[in-house]
Short mmCIF file of C-alpha atoms in Angstrom, two decimals:
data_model
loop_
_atom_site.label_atom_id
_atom_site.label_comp_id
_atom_site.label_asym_id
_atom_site.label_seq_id
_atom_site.Cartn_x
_atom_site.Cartn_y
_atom_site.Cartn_z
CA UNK A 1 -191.79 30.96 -5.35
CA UNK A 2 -191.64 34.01 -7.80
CA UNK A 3 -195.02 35.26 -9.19
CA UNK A 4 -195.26 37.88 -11.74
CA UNK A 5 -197.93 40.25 -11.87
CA UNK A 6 -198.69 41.38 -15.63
CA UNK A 7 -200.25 44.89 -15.40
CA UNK A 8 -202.27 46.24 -18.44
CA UNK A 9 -203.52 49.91 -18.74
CA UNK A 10 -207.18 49.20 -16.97
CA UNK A 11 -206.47 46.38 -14.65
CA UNK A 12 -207.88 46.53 -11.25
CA UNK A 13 -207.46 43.39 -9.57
CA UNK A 14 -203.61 43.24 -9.84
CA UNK A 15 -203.03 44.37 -6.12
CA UNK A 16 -205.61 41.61 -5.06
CA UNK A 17 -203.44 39.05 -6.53
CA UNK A 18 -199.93 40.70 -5.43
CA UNK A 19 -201.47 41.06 -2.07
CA UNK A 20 -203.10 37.14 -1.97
CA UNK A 21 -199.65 35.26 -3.20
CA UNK A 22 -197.30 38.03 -0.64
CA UNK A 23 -199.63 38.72 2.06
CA UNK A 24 -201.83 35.74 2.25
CA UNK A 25 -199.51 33.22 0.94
CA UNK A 26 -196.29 34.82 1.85
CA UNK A 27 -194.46 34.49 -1.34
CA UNK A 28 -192.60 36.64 -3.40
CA UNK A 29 -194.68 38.95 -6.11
CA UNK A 30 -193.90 41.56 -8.55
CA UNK A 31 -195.92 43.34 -11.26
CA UNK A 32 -194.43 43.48 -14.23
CA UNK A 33 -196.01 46.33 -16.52
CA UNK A 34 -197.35 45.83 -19.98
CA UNK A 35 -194.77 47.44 -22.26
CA UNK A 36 -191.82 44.83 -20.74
CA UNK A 37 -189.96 42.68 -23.32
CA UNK A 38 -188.81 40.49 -20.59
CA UNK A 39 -190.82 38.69 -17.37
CA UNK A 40 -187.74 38.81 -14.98
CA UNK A 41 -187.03 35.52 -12.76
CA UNK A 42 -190.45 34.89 -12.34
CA UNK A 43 -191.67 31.55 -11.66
CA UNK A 44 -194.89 31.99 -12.22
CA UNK A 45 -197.82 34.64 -13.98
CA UNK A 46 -200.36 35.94 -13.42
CA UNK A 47 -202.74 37.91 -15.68
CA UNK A 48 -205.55 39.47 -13.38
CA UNK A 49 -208.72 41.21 -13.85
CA UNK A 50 -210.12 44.58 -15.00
CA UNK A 51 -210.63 46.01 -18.31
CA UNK A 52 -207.10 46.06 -20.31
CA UNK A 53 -206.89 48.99 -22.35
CA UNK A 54 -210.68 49.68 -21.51
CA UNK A 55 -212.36 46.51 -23.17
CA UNK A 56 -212.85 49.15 -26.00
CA UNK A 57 -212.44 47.02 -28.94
CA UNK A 58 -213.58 43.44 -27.46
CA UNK A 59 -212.29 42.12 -24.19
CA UNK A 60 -208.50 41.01 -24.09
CA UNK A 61 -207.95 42.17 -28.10
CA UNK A 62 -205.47 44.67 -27.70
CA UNK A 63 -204.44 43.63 -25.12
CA UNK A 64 -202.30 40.50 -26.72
CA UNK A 65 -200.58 42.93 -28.61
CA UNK A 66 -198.72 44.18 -25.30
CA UNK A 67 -195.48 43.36 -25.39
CA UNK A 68 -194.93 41.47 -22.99
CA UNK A 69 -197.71 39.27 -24.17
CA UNK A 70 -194.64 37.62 -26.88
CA UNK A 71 -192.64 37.01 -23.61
CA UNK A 72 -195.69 35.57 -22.08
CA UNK A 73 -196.23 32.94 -24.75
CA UNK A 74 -192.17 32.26 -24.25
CA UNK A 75 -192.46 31.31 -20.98
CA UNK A 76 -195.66 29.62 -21.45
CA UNK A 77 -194.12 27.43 -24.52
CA UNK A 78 -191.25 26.85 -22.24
CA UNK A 79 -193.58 25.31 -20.06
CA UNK A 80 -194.13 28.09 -17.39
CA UNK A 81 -197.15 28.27 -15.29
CA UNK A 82 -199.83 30.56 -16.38
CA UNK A 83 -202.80 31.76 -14.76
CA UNK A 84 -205.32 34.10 -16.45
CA UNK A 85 -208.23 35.19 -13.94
CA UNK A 86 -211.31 37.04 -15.41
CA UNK A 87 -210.34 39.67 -17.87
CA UNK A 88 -207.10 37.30 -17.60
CA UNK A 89 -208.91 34.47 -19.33
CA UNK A 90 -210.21 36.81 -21.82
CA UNK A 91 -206.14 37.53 -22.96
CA UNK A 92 -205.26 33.76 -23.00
CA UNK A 93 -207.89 33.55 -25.43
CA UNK A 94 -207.46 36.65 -27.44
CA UNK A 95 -203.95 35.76 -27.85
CA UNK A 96 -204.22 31.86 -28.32
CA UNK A 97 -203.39 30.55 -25.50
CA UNK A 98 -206.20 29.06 -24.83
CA UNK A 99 -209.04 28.14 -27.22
CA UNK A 100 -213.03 29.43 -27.66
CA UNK A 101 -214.42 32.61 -26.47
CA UNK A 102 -215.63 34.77 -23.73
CA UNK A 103 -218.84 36.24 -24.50
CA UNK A 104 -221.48 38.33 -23.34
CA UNK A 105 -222.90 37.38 -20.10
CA UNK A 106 -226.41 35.61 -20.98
CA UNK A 107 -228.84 38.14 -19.79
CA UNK A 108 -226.42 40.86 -21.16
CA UNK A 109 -225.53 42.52 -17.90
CA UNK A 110 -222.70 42.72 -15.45
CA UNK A 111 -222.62 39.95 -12.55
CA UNK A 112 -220.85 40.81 -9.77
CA UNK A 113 -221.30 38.23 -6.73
CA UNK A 114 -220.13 34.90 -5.05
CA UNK A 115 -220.65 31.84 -7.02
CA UNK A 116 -219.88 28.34 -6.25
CA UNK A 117 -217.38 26.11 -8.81
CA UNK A 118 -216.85 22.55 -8.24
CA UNK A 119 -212.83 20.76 -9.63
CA UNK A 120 -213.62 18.72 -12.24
CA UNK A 121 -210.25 17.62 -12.54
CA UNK A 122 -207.16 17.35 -10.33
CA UNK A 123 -204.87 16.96 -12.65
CA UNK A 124 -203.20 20.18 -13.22
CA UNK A 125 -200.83 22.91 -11.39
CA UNK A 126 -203.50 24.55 -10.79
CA UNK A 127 -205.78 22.15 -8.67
CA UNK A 128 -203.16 19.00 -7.44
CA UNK A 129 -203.73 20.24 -4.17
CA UNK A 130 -207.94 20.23 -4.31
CA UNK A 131 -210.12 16.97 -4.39
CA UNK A 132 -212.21 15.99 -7.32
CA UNK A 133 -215.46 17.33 -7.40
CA UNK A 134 -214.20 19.99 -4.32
CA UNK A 135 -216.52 22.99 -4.37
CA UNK A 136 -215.31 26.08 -3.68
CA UNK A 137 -216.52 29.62 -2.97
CA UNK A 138 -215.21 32.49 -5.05
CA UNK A 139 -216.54 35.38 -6.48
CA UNK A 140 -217.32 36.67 -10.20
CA UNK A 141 -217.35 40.40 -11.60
CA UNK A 142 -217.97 40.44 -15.41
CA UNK A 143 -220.05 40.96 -17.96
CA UNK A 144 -218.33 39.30 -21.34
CA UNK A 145 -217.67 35.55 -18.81
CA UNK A 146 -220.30 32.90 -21.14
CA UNK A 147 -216.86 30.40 -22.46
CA UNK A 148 -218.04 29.52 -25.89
CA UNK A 149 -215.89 26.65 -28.10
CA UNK A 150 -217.31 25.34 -31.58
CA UNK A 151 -218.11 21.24 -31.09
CA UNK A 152 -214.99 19.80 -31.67
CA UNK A 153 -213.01 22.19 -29.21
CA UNK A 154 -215.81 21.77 -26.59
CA UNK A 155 -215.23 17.34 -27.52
CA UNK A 156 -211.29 18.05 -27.37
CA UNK A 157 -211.61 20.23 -24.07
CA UNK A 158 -213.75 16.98 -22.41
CA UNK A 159 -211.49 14.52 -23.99
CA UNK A 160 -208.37 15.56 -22.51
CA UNK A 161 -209.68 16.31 -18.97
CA UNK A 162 -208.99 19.91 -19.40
CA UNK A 163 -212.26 20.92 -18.17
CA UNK A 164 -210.98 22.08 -15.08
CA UNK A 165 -214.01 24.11 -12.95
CA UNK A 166 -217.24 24.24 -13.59
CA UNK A 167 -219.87 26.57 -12.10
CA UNK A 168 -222.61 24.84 -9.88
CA UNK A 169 -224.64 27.76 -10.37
CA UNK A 170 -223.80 29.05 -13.87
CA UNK A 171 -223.94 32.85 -13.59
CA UNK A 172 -223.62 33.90 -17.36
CA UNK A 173 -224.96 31.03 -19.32
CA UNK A 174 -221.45 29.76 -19.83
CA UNK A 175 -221.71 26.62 -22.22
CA UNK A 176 -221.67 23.16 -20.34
CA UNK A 177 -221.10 25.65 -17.28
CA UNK A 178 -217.45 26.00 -18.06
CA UNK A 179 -216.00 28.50 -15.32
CA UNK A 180 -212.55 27.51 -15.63
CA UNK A 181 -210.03 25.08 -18.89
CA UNK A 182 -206.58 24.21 -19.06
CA UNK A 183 -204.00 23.88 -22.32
CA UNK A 184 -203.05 20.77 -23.86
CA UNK A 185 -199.30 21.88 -21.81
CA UNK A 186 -201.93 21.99 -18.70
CA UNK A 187 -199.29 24.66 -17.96
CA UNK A 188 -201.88 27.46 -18.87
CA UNK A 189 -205.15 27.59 -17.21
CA UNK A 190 -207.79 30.53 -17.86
CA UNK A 191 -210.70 31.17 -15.16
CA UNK A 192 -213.49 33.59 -14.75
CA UNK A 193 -214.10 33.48 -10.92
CA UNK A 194 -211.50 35.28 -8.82
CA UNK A 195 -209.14 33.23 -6.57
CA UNK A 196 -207.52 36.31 -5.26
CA UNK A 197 -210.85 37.89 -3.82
CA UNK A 198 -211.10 34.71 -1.74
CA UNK A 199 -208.15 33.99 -0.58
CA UNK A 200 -208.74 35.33 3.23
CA UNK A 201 -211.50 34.47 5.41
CA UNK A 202 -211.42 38.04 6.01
CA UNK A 203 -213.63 38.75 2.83
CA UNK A 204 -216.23 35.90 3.35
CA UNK A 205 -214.10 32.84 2.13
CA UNK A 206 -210.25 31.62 1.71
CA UNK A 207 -211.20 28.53 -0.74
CA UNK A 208 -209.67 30.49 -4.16
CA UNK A 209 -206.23 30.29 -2.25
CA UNK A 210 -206.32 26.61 -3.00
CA UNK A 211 -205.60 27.91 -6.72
CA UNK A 212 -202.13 28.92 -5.41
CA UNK A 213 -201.50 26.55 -3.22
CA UNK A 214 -201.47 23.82 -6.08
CA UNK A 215 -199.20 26.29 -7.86
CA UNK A 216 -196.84 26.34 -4.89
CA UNK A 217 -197.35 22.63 -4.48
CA UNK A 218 -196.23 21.71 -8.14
CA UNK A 219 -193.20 24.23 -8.28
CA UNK A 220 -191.89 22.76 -5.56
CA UNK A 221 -191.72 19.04 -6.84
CA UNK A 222 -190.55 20.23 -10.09
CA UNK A 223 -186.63 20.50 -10.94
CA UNK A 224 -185.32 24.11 -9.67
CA UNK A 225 -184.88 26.67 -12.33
CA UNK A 226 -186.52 29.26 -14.18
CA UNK A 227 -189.11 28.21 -16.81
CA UNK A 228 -186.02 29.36 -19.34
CA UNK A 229 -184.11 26.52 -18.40
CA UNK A 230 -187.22 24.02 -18.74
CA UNK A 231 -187.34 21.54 -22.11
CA UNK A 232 -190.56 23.25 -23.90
CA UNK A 233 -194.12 22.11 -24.15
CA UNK A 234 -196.88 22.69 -26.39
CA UNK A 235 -199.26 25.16 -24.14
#
């Protein structure tokens, strides 16, 4: 499987993820820099974390205007898999993607430590190969991560089982202890706690690399061919 690696001026967590998918994983991963028009033959992207162009105006809001943020929301109308971790989530959102907000953490400061998320749903690429109500061990490194959606996005999000982590031991005062939604495609998911920093037992725990796994798992029972070829979806 092909995994694109989207890197903004200011990330810092796009080796982790090239390194967890191609060392970890051992599948194919490329970064593909922010002023592309084009993805490549990617399969797969992946937004990771850091501070795009500094955070300077509010997290993730310049940063949709990157070009290859149009081809982005190509692939993911085409129905390509999408996964925005951290600062990640905070583009999705930015650039509507994915709905509500990322705000500042509850007690206002940066948290940077492990936290523990439990699946609420399996039903996504993202989590087909975890069980319901799984908990898993990943760590968190913001300080703009407390998901906010008005009611009726908060009533949609539960509706359509796109809920899809939520933090056992909310960090940042994230509402209803979202850590992690889907789109209505469920081809898009945003997340706040980082997969890629626990994807090796080297560093404390492996359980984010179930994350890819699923996205592995679901390519592979999918038609072959690039999300290009693929009848489109509303993400």
């Amino acid at each position: 499987m092909r995994f694109g690696v989207v890197v903004f001026p200011g990330s810092n967590c796009d080796h982790d993820a090239w390194y967890a998918v191609s060392h970890n994983l051992g599948h194919s991963a490329e970064f593909i820099w922010h002023d592309s028009a084009t993805l490549g033959a990617v399969d797969a992207v992946i937004l990771p974390g850091g501070f795009a162009y500094g955070d300077y105006l509010r997290c993730g809001a310049i940063a949709k205007f990157s070009p290859v943020m149009k081809a982005v929301r190509e692939f993911a109308g085409r129905g390509g898999l999408v996964l925005g971790i951290c600062n990640g989530f905070q583009v999705l959102v930015e650039s509507g993607l994915l709905p509500g907000a990322l705000l500042r953490n509850r007690e206002l400061k940066f948290v940077c430590r492990q936290v523990t998320v439990r699946v609420e749903t399996v039903n996504t690429p993202f989590t087909c190969r975890a069980r319901a109500g799984q908990r898993l061990t990943v760590p968190v490194a913001h300080g703009e991560g407390c998901y906010f959606a008005d009611d009726p996005t908060l009533a949609a999000l539960k509706r359509d089982d796109r809920i899809v982590l939520r933090y056992v031991d909310n960090p940042n005062g994230a509402l209803d202890d979202i850590a992690g939604i889907c789109s209505e495609g469920r081809n898009v998911m945003g997340m706040m706690p980082h997969p890629e920093r626990a994807a090796d037992e080297l560093v404390g725990s492996a359980d984010g690399r179930v994350i890819f796994e699923s996205m592995i798992h679901f390519f592979s029972t999918q038609p072959q061919g690039a999300a290009s070829e693929r009848a489109p979806v509303h993400a």
